Tab-separated table of C-alpha atoms and ligand atoms in Angstrom:
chain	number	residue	atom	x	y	z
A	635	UNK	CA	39.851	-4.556	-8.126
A	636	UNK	CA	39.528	-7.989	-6.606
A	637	UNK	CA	36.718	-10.058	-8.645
A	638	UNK	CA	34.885	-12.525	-6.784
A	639	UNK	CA	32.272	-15.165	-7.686
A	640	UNK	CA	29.637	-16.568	-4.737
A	641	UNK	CA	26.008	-17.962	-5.000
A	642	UNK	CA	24.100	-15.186	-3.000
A	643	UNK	CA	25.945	-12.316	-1.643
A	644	UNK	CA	23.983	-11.167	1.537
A	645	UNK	CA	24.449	-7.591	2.841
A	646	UNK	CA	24.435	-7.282	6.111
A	647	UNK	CA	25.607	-9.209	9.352
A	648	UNK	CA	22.721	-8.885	11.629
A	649	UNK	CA	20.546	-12.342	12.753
A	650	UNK	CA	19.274	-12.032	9.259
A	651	UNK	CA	22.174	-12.314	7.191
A	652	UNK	CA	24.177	-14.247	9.195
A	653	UNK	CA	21.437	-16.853	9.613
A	654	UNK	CA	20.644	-17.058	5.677
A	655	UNK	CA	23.986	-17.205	5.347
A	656	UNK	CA	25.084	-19.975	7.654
A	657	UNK	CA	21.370	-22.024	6.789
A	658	UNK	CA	23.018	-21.878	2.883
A	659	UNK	CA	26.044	-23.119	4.223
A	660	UNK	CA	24.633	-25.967	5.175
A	661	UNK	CA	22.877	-26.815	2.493
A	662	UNK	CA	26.162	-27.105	0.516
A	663	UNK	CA	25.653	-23.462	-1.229
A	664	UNK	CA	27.927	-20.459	-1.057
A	665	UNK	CA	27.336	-17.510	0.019
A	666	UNK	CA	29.349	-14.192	1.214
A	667	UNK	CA	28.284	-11.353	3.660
A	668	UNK	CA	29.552	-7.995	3.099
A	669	UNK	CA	29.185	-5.452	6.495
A	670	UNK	CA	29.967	-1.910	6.698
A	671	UNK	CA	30.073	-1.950	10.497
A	672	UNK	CA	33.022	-3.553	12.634
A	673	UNK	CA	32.662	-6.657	14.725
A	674	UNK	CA	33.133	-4.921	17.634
A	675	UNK	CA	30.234	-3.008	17.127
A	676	UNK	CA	27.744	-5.433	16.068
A	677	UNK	CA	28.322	-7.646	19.500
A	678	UNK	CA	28.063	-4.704	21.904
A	679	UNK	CA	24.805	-3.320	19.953
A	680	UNK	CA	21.817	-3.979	23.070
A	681	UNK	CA	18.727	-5.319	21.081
A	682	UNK	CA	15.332	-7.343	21.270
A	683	UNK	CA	15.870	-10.291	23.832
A	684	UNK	CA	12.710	-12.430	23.306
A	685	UNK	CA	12.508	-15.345	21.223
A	686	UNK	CA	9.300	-17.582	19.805
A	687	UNK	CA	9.597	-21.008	20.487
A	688	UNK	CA	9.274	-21.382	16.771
A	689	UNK	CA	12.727	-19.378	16.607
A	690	UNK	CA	14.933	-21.497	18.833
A	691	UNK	CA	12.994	-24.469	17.122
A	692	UNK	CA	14.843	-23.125	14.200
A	693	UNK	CA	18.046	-22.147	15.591
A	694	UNK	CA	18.429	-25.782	17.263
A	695	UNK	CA	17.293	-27.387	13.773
A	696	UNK	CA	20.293	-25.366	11.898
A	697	UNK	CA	22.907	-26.335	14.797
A	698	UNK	CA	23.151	-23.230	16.050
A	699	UNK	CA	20.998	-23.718	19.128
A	700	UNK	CA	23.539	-24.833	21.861
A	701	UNK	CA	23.684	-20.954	23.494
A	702	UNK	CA	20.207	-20.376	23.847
A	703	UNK	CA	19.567	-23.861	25.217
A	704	UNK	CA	21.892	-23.386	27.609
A	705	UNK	CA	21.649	-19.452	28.871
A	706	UNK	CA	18.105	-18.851	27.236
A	707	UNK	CA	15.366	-18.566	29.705
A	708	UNK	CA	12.214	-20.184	29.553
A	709	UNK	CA	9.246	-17.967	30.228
A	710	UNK	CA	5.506	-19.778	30.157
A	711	UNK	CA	3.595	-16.283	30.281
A	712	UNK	CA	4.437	-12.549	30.570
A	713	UNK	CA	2.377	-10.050	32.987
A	714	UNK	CA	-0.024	-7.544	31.813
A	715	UNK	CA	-0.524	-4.724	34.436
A	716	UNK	CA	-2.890	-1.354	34.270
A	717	UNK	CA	-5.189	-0.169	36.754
A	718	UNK	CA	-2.580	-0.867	39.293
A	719	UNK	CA	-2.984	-4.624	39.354
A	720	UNK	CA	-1.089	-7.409	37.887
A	721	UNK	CA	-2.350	-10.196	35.589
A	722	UNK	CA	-0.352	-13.450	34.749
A	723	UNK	CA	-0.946	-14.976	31.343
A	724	UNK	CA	0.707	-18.493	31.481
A	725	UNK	CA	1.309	-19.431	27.555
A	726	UNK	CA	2.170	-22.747	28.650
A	727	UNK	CA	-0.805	-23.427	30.209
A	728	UNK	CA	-3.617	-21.657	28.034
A	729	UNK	CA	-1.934	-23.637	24.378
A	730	UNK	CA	1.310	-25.430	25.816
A	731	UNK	CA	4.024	-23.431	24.396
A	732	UNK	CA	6.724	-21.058	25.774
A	733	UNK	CA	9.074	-17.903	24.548
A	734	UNK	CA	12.810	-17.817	25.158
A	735	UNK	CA	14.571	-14.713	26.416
A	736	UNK	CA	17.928	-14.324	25.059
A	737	UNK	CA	19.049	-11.525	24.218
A	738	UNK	CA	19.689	-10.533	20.094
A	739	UNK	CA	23.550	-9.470	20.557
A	740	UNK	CA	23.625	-13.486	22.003
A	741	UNK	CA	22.523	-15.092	18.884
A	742	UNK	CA	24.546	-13.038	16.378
A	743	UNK	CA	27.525	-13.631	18.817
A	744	UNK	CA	26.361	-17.214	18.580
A	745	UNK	CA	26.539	-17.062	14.612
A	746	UNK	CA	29.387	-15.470	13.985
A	747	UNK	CA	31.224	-17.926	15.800
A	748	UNK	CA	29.370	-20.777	13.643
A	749	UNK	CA	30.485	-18.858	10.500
A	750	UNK	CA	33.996	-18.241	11.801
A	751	UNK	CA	34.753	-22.302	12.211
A	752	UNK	CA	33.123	-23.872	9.286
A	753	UNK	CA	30.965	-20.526	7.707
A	754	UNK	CA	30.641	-18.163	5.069
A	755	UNK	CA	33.465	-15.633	4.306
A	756	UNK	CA	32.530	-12.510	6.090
A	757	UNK	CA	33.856	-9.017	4.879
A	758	UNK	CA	33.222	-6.517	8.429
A	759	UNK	CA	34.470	-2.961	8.254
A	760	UNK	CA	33.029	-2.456	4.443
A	761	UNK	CA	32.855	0.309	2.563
A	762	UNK	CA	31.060	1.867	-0.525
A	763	UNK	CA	28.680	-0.924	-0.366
A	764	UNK	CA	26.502	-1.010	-3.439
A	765	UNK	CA	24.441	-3.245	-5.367
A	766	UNK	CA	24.136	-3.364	-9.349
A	767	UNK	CA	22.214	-4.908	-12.177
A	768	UNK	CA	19.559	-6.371	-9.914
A	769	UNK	CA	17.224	-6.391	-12.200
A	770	UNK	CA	19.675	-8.694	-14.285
A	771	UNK	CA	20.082	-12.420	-13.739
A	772	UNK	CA	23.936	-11.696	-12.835
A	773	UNK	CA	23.778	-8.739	-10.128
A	774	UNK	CA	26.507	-7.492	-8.505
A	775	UNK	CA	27.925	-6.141	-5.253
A	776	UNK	CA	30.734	-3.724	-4.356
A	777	UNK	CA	33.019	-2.540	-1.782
A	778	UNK	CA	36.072	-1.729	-0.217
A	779	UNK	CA	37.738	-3.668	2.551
A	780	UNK	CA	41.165	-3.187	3.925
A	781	UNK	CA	42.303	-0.587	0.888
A	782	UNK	CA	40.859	-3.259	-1.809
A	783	UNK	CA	38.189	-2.835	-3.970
A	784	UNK	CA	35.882	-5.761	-4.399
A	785	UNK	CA	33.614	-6.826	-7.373
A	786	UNK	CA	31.410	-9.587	-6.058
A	787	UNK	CA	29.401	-10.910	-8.535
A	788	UNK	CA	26.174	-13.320	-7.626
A	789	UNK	CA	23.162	-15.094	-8.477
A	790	UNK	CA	21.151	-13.468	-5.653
A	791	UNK	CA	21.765	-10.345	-3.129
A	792	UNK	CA	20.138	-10.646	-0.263
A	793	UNK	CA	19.402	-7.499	1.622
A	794	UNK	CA	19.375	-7.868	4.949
A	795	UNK	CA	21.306	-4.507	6.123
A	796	UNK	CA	18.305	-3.532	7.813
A	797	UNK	CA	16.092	-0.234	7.850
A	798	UNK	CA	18.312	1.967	6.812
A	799	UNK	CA	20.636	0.046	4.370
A	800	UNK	CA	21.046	0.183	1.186
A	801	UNK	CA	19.538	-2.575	-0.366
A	802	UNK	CA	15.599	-1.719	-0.238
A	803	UNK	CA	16.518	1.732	-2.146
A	804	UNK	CA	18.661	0.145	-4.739
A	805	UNK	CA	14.527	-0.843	-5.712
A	806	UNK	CA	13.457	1.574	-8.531
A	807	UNK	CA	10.790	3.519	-6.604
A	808	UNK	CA	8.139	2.535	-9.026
A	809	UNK	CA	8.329	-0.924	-7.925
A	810	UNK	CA	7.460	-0.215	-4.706
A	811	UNK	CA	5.528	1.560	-2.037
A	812	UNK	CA	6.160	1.585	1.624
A	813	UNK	CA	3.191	1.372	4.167
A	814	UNK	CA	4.173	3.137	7.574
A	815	UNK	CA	2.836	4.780	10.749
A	816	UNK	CA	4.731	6.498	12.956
A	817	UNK	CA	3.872	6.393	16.856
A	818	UNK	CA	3.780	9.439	19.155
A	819	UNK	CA	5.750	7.922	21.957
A	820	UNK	CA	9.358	6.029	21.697
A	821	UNK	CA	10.978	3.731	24.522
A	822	UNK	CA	13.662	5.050	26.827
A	823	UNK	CA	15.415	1.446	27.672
A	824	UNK	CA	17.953	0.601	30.282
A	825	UNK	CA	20.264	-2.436	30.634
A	826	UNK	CA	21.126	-2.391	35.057
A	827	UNK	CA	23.487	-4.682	36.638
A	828	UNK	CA	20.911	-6.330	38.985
A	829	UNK	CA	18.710	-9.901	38.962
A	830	UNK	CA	15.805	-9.238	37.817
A	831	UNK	CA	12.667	-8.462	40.321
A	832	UNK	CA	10.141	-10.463	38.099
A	833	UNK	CA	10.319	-14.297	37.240
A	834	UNK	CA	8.741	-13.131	33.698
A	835	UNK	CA	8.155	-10.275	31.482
A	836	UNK	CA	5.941	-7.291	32.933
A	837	UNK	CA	3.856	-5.225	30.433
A	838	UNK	CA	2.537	-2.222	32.245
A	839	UNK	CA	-0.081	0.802	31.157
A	840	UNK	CA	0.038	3.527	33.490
A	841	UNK	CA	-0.972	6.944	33.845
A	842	UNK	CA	2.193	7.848	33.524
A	843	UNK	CA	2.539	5.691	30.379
A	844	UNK	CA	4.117	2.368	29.764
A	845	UNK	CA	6.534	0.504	31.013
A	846	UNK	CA	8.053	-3.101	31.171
A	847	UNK	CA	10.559	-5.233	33.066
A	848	UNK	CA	12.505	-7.365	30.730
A	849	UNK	CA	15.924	-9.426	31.344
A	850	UNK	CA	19.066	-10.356	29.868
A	851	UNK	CA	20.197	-13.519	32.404
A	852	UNK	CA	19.300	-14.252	36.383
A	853	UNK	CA	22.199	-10.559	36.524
A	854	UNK	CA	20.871	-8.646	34.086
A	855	UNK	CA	18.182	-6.668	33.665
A	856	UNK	CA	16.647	-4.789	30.647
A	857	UNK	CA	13.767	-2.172	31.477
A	858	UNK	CA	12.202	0.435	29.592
A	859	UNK	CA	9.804	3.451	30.054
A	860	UNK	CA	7.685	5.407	27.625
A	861	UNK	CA	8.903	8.814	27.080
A	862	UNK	CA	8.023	11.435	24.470
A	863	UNK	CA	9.974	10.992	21.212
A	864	UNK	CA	11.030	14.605	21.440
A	865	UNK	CA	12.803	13.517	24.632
A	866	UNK	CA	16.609	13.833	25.133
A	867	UNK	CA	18.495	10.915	26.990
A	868	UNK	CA	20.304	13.743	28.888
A	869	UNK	CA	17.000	14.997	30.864
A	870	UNK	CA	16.775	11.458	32.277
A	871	UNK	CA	19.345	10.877	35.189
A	872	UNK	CA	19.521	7.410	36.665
A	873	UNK	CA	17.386	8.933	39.452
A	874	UNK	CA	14.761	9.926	37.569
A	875	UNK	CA	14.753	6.579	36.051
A	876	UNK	CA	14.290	4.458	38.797
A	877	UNK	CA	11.732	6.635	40.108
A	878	UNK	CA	9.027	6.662	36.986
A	879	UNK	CA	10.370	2.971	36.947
A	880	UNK	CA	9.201	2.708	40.845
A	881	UNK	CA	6.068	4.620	39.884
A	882	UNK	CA	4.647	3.032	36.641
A	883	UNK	CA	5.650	-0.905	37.808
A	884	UNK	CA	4.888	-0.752	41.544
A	885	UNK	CA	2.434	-2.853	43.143
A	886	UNK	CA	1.633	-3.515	46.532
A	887	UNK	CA	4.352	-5.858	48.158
A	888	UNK	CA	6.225	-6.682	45.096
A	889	UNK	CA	9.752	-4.552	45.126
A	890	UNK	CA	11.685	-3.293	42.729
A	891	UNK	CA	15.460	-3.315	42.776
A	892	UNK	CA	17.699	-0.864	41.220
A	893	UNK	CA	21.048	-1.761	39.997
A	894	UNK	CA	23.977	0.400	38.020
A	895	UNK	CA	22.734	1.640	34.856
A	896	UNK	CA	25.218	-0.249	32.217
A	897	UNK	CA	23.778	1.359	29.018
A	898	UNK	CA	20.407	3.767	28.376
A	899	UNK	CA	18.700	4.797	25.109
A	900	UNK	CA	15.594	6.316	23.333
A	901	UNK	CA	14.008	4.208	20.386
A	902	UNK	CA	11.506	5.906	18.629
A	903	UNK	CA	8.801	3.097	17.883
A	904	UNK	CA	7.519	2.370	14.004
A	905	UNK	CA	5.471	0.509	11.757
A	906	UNK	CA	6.713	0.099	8.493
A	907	UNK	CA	5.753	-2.710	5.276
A	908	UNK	CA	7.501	-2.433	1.663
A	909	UNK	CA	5.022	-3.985	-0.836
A	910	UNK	CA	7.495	-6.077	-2.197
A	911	UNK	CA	10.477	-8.168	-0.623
A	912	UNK	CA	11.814	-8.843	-4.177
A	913	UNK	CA	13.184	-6.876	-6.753
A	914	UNK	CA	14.450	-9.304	-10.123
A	915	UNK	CA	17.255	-10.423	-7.970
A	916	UNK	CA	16.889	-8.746	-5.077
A	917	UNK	CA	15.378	-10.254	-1.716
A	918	UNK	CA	14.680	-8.388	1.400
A	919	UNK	CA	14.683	-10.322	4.344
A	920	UNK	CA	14.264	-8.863	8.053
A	921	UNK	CA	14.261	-4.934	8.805
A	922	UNK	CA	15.165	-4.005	5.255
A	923	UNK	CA	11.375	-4.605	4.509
A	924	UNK	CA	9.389	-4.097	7.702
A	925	UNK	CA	9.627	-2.476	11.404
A	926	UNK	CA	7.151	-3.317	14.025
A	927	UNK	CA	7.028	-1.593	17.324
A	928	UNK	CA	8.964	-3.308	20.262
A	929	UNK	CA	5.781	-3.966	22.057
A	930	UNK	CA	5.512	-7.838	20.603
A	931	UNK	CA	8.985	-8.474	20.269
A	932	UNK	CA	8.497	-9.412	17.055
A	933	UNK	CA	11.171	-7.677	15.252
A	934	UNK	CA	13.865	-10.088	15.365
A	935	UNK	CA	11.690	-13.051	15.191
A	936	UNK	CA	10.586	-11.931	12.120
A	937	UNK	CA	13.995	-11.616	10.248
A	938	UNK	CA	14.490	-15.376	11.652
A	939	UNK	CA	11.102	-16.445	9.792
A	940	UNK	CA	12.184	-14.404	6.605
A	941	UNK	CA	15.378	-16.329	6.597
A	942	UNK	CA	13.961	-19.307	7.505
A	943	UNK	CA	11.050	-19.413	4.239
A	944	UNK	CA	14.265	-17.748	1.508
A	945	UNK	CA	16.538	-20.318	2.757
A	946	UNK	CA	14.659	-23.329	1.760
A	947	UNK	CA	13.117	-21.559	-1.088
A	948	UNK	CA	17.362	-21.118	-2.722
A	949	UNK	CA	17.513	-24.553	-1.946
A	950	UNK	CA	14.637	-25.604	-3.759
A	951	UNK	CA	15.908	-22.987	-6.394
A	952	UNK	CA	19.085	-24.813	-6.711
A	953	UNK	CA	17.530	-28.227	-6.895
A	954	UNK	CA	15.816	-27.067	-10.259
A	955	UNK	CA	12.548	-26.013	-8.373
A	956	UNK	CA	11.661	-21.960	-8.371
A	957	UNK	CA	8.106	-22.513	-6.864
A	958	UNK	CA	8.887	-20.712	-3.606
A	959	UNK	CA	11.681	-18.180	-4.623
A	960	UNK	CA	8.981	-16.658	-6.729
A	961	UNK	CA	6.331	-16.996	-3.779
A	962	UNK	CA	8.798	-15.645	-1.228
A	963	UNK	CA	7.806	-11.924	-0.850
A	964	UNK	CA	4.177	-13.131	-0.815
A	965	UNK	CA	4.459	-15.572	1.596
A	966	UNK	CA	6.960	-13.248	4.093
A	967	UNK	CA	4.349	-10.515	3.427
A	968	UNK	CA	1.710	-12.690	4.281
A	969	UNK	CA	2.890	-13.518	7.516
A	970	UNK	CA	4.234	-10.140	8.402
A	971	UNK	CA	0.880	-8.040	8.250
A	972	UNK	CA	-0.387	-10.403	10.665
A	973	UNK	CA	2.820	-9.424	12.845
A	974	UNK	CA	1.924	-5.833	12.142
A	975	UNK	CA	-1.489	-6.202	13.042
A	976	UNK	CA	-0.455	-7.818	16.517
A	977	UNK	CA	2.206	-5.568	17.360
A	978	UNK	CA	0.253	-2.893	16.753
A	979	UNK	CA	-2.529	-3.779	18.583
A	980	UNK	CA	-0.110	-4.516	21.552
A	981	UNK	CA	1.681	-0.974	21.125
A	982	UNK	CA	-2.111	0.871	20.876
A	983	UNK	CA	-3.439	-1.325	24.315
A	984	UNK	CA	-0.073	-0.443	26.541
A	985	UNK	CA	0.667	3.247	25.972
A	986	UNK	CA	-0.991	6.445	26.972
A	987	UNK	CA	-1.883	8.354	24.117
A	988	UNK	CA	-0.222	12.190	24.305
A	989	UNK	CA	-2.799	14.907	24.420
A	990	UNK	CA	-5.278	16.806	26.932
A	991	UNK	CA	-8.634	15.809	24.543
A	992	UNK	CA	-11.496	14.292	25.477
A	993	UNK	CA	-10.499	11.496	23.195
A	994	UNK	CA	-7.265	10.777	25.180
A	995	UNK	CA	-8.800	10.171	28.390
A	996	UNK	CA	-11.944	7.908	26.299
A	997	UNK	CA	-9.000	6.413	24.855
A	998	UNK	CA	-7.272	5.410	28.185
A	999	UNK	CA	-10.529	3.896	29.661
A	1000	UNK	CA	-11.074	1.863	26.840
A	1001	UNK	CA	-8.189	0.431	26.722
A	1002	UNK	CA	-8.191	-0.265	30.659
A	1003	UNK	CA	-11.457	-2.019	29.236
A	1004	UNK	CA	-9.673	-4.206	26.680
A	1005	UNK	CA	-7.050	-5.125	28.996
A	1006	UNK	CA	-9.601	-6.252	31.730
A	1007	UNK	CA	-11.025	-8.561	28.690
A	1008	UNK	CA	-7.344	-9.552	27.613
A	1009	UNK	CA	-6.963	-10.885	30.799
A	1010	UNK	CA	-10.013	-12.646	31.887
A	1011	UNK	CA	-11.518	-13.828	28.711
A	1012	UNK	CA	-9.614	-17.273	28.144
A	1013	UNK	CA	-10.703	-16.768	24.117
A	1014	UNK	CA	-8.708	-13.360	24.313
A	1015	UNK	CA	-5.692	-15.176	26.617
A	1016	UNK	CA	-5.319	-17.876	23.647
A	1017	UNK	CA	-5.554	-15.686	20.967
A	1018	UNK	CA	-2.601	-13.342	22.575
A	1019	UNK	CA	-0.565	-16.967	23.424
A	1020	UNK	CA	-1.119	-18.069	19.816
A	1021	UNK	CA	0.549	-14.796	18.714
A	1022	UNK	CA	3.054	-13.779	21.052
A	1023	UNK	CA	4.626	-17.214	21.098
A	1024	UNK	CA	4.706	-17.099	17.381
A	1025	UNK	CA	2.900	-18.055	14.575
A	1026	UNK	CA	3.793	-21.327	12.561
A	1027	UNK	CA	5.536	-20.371	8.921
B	744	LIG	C1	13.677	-6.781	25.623
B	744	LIG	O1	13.976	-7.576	26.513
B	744	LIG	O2	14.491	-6.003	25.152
B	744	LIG	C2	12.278	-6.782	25.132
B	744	LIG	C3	11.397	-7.744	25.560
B	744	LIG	C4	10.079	-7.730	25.106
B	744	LIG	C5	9.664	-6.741	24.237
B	744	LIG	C6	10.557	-5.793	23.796
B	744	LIG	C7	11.868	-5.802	24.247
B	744	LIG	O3	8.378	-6.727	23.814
């Protein structure tokens, strides 16, 4: 059993952990990470690609911003489309602020190679990961790596190992209650070897259901189409792709060009708030304590604003001050159920609710209805700016 001492042990290497982590670093104050998956398989996983400007505002401020302002690219609006028509929102224009796309596996590819010249020890490949005495002031963390076992003891774990780690259910379930809704539609996404055949993001409701025209890079090309979450990837040839993809996003004179299929996947879409983010001395930060829907591509700017509020709050903690280490889960809350609200109203506008009713077909009218407002009300195009380029912390 190898016994180690650290500051905050953080569990997981996603742009969570590794952020907190390297944002400690800097501040002078240690800090491990312990991840049960490999490398490998953390740079290859495809994930969100758009980032608030207040996110690369942070990523530059922590020295960690050189990739994204290089390859990141600027977008001043997205397009909404329904009713076969397509609407530009320019950001930049309505309140004078832009989003970044670059994609997730880019940052943490980014911070891993911060961590690996002048960073935080990080243990990939771990197993047995477990987390003791939280609701001590000495918890604990261990795991095996490379045949060893490893006792890590701490002042703080930090869970950031996502939805489905272990960190939010090492919380006794009395001390807290999770707030979720589950959506009757998931995303089938695609990443295809061609430039993309929009300058900016497209946002489509169709009868056929959603879909949307992201990027990677001026090569790459992310789209995505809604399917049923009872859907199997296998049903869905590249053929059959490209054509809903021709059918939902077509407009008059605007063409769509098809490229290899490099990767394809269904996500089925949640909403999901623990009522706590701290547990004695356990802090959530990121997934492990809320999922939004894709639709605002809020998820991973979210974990950056978690990190971003419990990084200065240790700091203050170890500079004698524990004002904002005991406000953190309020504060992160705070902020996130206004994310949830927006995501979720984005989610409810752009897909077609499932079902033959009467209420389905109201439904799709009314929201053709708030879309026509969305997009020629200039109240309703500042109040979707203010949002979707990110609130201030
Ligand atoms: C993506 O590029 O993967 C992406 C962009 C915007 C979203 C969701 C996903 O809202």
């Amino acid at each position: 059993m190898t016994r180690e001492t650290t500051r905050v042990a953080i569990i997981g290497a996603g742009p969570a952990g590794l952020l907190l982590g390297w944002a400690l670093r800097r501040a002078g104050i240690d800090a491990v990470i312990v991840e049960n998956r490999s490398v490998e398989y953390i740079l290859a996983r495809v994930r969100a690609g758009v980032l608030e400007q207040g996110s690369v505002d942070t990523l530059k401020r922590l020295g960690v911003g050189d990739g994204v302002a290089t390859n990141g690219l600027i977008h001043d609006g997205i397009y909404l489309q329904f009713a076969g028509e397509r609407h530009h929102v320019d950001f930049n224009e309505l309140i004078g602020r832009t989003v970044t796309v670059y994609g997730q596996q880019a940052v943490v590819a980014d911070l891993i190679d911060a961590h690996k010249h002048d960073g935080s020890p990080i243990y990939f490949e771990s197993s047995d990961v477990a987390v003791h005495d939280i609701e001590s002031p000495s918890p604990r963390v261990t795991f095996g790596h490379r045949g060893e076992e490893h006792d890590l003891h701490a002042d703080f774990v930090v869970g950031a190992d996502g939805f489905h780690g272990v960190c939010r259910p090492s919380i006794p379930s009395s001390a807290l209650t999770a707030y979720e809704r589950s959506y009757p539609y998931a995303w089938l996404g695609i990443l295809a070897t061609v430039p993309p055949s929009t300058d900016e993001l497209i946002y489509c409701l169709h009868e056929d259901g959603f879909a949307m025209h992201s990027m990677r890079s001026m090569e790459v090309s992310r789209l995505y189409l809604q399917v049923d979450p009872s859907e199997s990837i296998e049903n869905w040839s590249d053929e059959r792709i490209w054509d809903a993809l021709h059918t939902r996003l077509g407009v008059p004179g605007w063409t769509l060009h098809e490229g290899e299929i490099t990767e394809k996947s269904i996500t089925p879409m949640r909403s999901f708030v623990t009522s706590t983010l701290n547990c004695g001395s356990l802090f959530l930060a990121g997934d492990a304590g809320h999922i939004v829907p894709p639709t605002g591509a809020k998820g991973l700017n979210s974990a950056i604003a978690d990190v971003t509020i419990l990084a200065d709050a240790l700091i203050d903690h170890y500079a004698d001050d524990d004002v904002a280490l005991r406000r953190y889960s309020d504060v992160a809350l705070g902020r996130q159920w206004r994310i949830q609200q927006f995501s979720q109203w984005m989610t409810q506008m752009l897909h077609r609710h499932p079902g033959g009713s009467a209420d389905h077909e109201f439904d799709y009218r009314s929201q053709l209805g708030q879309l026509d407002y969305t997009t020629s009300s200039t109240h309703a195009m500042r109040s979707l700016a203010e949002q979707y380029t990110g609130l201030p912390l």
